[in-house]
Amino acid sequence: MQIKYLGHSAFEFISQSGNILVDPFLAANPSYTPKNIINIFVTHGHGDHLGSAIEIAKSQNSLITAIFELAGYCQSKGAPANGISFGSKIKFPWGWALFTPAFHSSSTPDGQYAGMPASILFEIDGVRIYHAGDTCLNSEMDIVREYYSPQIALLPIGGHFTMDEEQAAIAAKKLGVKTVIPMHYNTFDAIAANPEYFKSLISKSGQSAEIMEINQVLPF
Ligand code: NI
Ligand code: MN
């Protein structure tokens, strides 16, 4: 599978069965055109994560999977959505997704309650990827490592609303991943961060950071 960075916390996972979007906030990426999107995942309701999920789900006829209340909101706006919660692996043709608690908040852009915020662990074509969403450092990450051993983590480093570079480096260690892709930084002033500093911190524990450019694609 391949990972394409779309800016902020937005990623496209390119699998053998089709393309999977996560947190498709595309304000920083006006050139992006969704194609062959079979599934969309949204970690929580904030506008910089829900992004264009509803519009893309409708135009691509693709299913949004999100926490129950947020999925209900997407359905109320006419998008196909699958309401789930923390617990079990949700199966798909390309593998599975498992939602775990994130420590943050979650409301929709128009102020409705959107349930709990999530981090999402994916297995796609056999590769395990942890998308932290927006969260602080938390001990759910220990469970993720102990039972699921992800290879790749997508971690926020921008601080203010989430972990900063130093906490994300601790998270990388807790998760035991080989590779971290930093996200959720420098999109706006409050989340200014230095990905090279993050990279230097995690290299001390033998882990690598891939600092991705918008629209860059990496194979895994
Ligand atoms: Ni948020
Ligand atoms: Mn955010």
Short mmCIF file of C-alpha atoms and ligand atoms in Angstrom, two decimals:
data_model
loop_
_atom_site.label_atom_id
_atom_site.label_comp_id
_atom_site.label_asym_id
_atom_site.label_seq_id
_atom_site.Cartn_x
_atom_site.Cartn_y
_atom_site.Cartn_z
CA MET A 1 0.00 0.00 0.00
CA GLN A 2 0.99 3.64 -0.38
CA ILE A 3 0.40 6.69 1.80
CA LYS A 4 -0.28 10.09 0.24
CA TYR A 5 -0.16 13.18 2.47
CA LEU A 6 -2.85 15.74 1.73
CA GLY A 7 -1.83 18.32 4.36
CA HIS A 8 -2.78 18.90 8.04
CA SER A 9 -4.11 15.49 9.28
CA ALA A 10 -5.47 14.41 5.90
CA PHE A 11 -4.15 11.26 4.24
CA GLU A 12 -5.07 9.02 1.34
CA PHE A 13 -4.19 5.37 1.75
CA ILE A 14 -3.85 3.73 -1.66
CA SER A 15 -4.75 0.05 -1.31
CA GLN A 16 -5.17 -2.77 -3.80
CA SER A 17 -8.95 -2.47 -3.34
CA GLY A 18 -9.24 1.31 -3.78
CA ASN A 19 -8.38 4.53 -2.00
CA ILE A 20 -9.16 5.37 1.62
CA LEU A 21 -9.35 8.92 2.96
CA VAL A 22 -8.77 9.98 6.56
CA ASP A 23 -9.71 13.42 7.94
CA PRO A 24 -10.02 15.03 4.49
CA PHE A 25 -9.53 18.70 5.36
CA LEU A 26 -8.21 20.02 2.06
CA ALA A 27 -7.93 23.78 2.61
CA ALA A 28 -4.16 23.57 2.13
CA ASN A 29 -4.51 21.40 -0.98
CA PRO A 30 -6.79 23.03 -3.58
CA SER A 31 -5.36 20.86 -6.40
CA TYR A 32 -6.48 17.56 -4.86
CA THR A 33 -9.20 15.72 -6.77
CA PRO A 34 -10.66 12.61 -5.08
CA LYS A 35 -10.63 9.49 -7.26
CA ASN A 36 -11.72 5.91 -6.59
CA ILE A 37 -12.44 6.67 -2.89
CA ILE A 38 -14.01 3.56 -1.42
CA ASN A 39 -13.97 4.55 2.26
CA ILE A 40 -13.64 7.71 4.33
CA PHE A 41 -12.73 7.85 8.02
CA VAL A 42 -13.16 10.86 10.30
CA THR A 43 -11.49 10.90 13.73
CA HIS A 44 -13.75 13.62 15.19
CA GLY A 45 -16.15 16.39 14.23
CA HIS A 46 -13.90 19.45 14.20
CA GLY A 47 -13.87 21.27 10.87
CA ASP A 48 -10.17 20.66 10.29
CA HIS A 49 -10.86 16.89 10.34
CA LEU A 50 -14.40 16.46 9.00
CA GLY A 51 -13.24 18.75 6.19
CA SER A 52 -14.82 17.77 2.86
CA ALA A 53 -15.81 14.26 4.02
CA ILE A 54 -19.54 14.78 3.45
CA GLU A 55 -19.14 16.28 -0.04
CA ILE A 56 -16.65 13.60 -1.13
CA ALA A 57 -18.78 10.77 0.29
CA LYS A 58 -21.73 12.01 -1.76
CA SER A 59 -19.80 12.65 -5.00
CA GLN A 60 -17.80 9.39 -4.81
CA ASN A 61 -20.63 7.34 -3.31
CA SER A 62 -18.20 6.21 -0.60
CA LEU A 63 -19.00 5.25 2.95
CA ILE A 64 -17.94 7.39 5.91
CA THR A 65 -17.03 5.42 9.04
CA ALA A 66 -17.04 7.47 12.25
CA ILE A 67 -18.16 7.41 15.88
CA PHE A 68 -21.94 6.92 16.09
CA GLU A 69 -23.00 10.54 16.73
CA LEU A 70 -20.68 11.98 14.06
CA ALA A 71 -21.84 9.35 11.56
CA GLY A 72 -25.44 10.35 12.33
CA TYR A 73 -24.57 13.97 11.56
CA CYS A 74 -23.05 12.92 8.21
CA GLN A 75 -26.20 10.92 7.40
CA SER A 76 -28.36 13.94 8.27
CA LYS A 77 -26.41 15.86 5.60
CA GLY A 78 -27.11 13.13 3.02
CA ALA A 79 -23.84 11.18 3.14
CA PRO A 80 -23.67 7.37 3.49
CA ALA A 81 -22.20 6.70 6.92
CA ASN A 82 -21.43 3.77 9.19
CA GLY A 83 -21.78 4.61 12.90
CA ILE A 84 -19.40 2.61 15.06
CA SER A 85 -17.69 2.93 18.43
CA PHE A 86 -14.58 1.83 20.29
CA GLY A 87 -14.35 -1.92 20.50
CA SER A 88 -13.87 -4.33 17.67
CA LYS A 89 -12.18 -4.51 14.32
CA ILE A 90 -14.46 -3.17 11.59
CA LYS A 91 -13.83 -5.32 8.50
CA PHE A 92 -13.34 -4.04 4.94
CA PRO A 93 -12.13 -5.64 1.66
CA TRP A 94 -8.66 -4.14 2.30
CA GLY A 95 -8.36 -5.16 5.99
CA TRP A 96 -9.79 -3.60 9.12
CA ALA A 97 -10.07 -0.45 11.22
CA LEU A 98 -10.18 -0.27 15.01
CA PHE A 99 -11.20 2.94 16.78
CA THR A 100 -9.54 3.74 20.11
CA PRO A 101 -10.17 6.69 22.47
CA ALA A 102 -8.38 9.99 21.83
CA PHE A 103 -8.22 12.64 24.56
CA HIS A 104 -9.67 15.77 22.95
CA SER A 105 -13.21 17.04 22.23
CA SER A 106 -15.60 16.57 19.34
CA SER A 107 -18.35 18.78 17.97
CA THR A 108 -19.52 19.47 14.43
CA PRO A 109 -18.75 22.77 12.65
CA ASP A 110 -22.29 23.97 13.51
CA GLY A 111 -21.85 23.13 17.20
CA GLN A 112 -23.61 19.79 17.59
CA TYR A 113 -22.33 17.07 19.93
CA ALA A 114 -20.30 14.60 17.86
CA GLY A 115 -19.58 11.81 20.38
CA MET A 116 -16.08 10.87 21.51
CA PRO A 117 -12.97 11.79 19.52
CA ALA A 118 -10.97 8.84 18.19
CA SER A 119 -7.60 7.58 17.11
CA ILE A 120 -7.85 4.93 14.42
CA LEU A 121 -5.68 1.86 13.88
CA PHE A 122 -5.81 0.45 10.34
CA GLU A 123 -4.60 -2.76 8.77
CA ILE A 124 -4.43 -2.14 5.01
CA ASP A 125 -3.04 -4.83 2.69
CA GLY A 126 -1.28 -6.22 5.79
CA VAL A 127 0.33 -2.93 6.92
CA ARG A 128 -0.70 -1.51 10.31
CA ILE A 129 -1.01 2.26 10.55
CA TYR A 130 -2.06 4.27 13.59
CA HIS A 131 -3.68 7.68 12.88
CA ALA A 132 -3.77 9.46 16.25
CA GLY A 133 -6.31 12.13 15.27
CA ASP A 134 -6.11 14.99 17.76
CA THR A 135 -4.97 13.81 21.18
CA CYS A 136 -2.57 14.29 24.03
CA LEU A 137 -0.15 11.57 25.01
CA ASN A 138 -2.21 8.75 26.51
CA SER A 139 -1.96 5.22 27.81
CA GLU A 140 -4.31 3.78 25.17
CA MET A 141 -1.14 3.82 23.06
CA ASP A 142 0.31 1.11 25.32
CA ILE A 143 -2.62 -1.16 24.48
CA VAL A 144 -2.19 -0.43 20.79
CA ARG A 145 1.48 -1.43 20.97
CA GLU A 146 1.00 -4.47 23.18
CA TYR A 147 -1.77 -6.09 21.16
CA TYR A 148 -1.52 -4.65 17.64
CA SER A 149 2.12 -3.59 16.99
CA PRO A 150 1.61 -0.92 14.29
CA GLN A 151 4.52 -0.27 11.92
CA ILE A 152 3.63 3.34 11.10
CA ALA A 153 2.17 6.14 13.24
CA LEU A 154 0.71 9.43 12.03
CA LEU A 155 1.14 11.76 15.01
CA PRO A 156 0.17 15.40 15.64
CA ILE A 157 3.17 17.53 16.66
CA GLY A 158 1.71 21.06 16.55
CA GLY A 159 0.94 21.46 20.27
CA HIS A 160 -1.76 23.79 21.63
CA PHE A 161 -4.63 21.40 20.81
CA THR A 162 -2.58 18.20 20.73
CA MET A 163 0.85 16.77 21.52
CA ASP A 164 3.88 18.85 20.57
CA GLU A 165 7.17 17.53 19.17
CA GLU A 166 8.42 16.27 22.56
CA GLN A 167 5.21 14.50 23.57
CA ALA A 168 4.86 13.01 20.10
CA ALA A 169 8.38 11.62 20.47
CA ILE A 170 7.27 9.91 23.70
CA ALA A 171 4.17 8.62 21.88
CA ALA A 172 6.38 7.19 19.13
CA LYS A 173 8.38 5.33 21.75
CA LYS A 174 5.23 4.02 23.46
CA LEU A 175 3.79 2.85 20.15
CA GLY A 176 7.06 1.15 19.16
CA VAL A 177 6.59 1.98 15.49
CA LYS A 178 9.39 1.94 12.91
CA THR A 179 8.22 5.08 11.12
CA VAL A 180 6.35 8.22 12.16
CA ILE A 181 4.79 10.73 9.81
CA PRO A 182 4.27 14.03 11.70
CA MET A 183 1.01 15.88 11.03
CA HIS A 184 -1.22 18.69 12.38
CA TYR A 185 1.47 21.39 12.44
CA ASN A 186 2.13 24.74 10.73
CA THR A 187 -1.35 24.84 9.16
CA PHE A 188 -2.09 27.93 11.28
CA ASP A 189 -0.15 29.99 13.83
CA ALA A 190 -1.36 28.22 16.99
CA ILE A 191 0.15 24.92 15.85
CA ALA A 192 3.58 26.13 14.71
CA ALA A 193 6.14 23.32 15.15
CA ASN A 194 9.47 22.10 13.85
CA PRO A 195 9.30 18.63 12.26
CA GLU A 196 13.11 18.46 12.05
CA TYR A 197 13.27 18.80 15.85
CA PHE A 198 10.77 15.95 16.15
CA LYS A 199 12.83 13.88 13.75
CA SER A 200 15.99 14.45 15.81
CA LEU A 201 14.18 13.40 19.01
CA ILE A 202 12.90 10.09 17.67
CA SER A 203 16.09 9.20 15.86
CA LYS A 204 17.64 8.81 19.33
CA SER A 205 15.45 5.75 19.87
CA GLY A 206 16.21 4.34 16.42
CA GLN A 207 12.91 5.39 14.89
CA SER A 208 12.57 7.34 11.67
CA ALA A 209 10.38 10.30 10.81
CA GLU A 210 9.15 10.84 7.27
CA ILE A 211 8.42 14.55 6.91
CA MET A 212 6.02 14.49 3.98
CA GLU A 213 5.33 17.28 1.51
CA ILE A 214 1.73 17.89 0.50
CA ASN A 215 0.79 15.38 -2.25
CA GLN A 216 3.92 13.31 -1.67
CA VAL A 217 3.35 9.53 -1.88
CA LEU A 218 5.39 6.91 0.01
CA PRO A 219 5.23 3.13 -0.46
CA PHE A 220 5.05 0.85 2.59
NI NI B 1 -9.76 18.73 16.92
MN MN B 2 -7.44 19.44 14.77
#
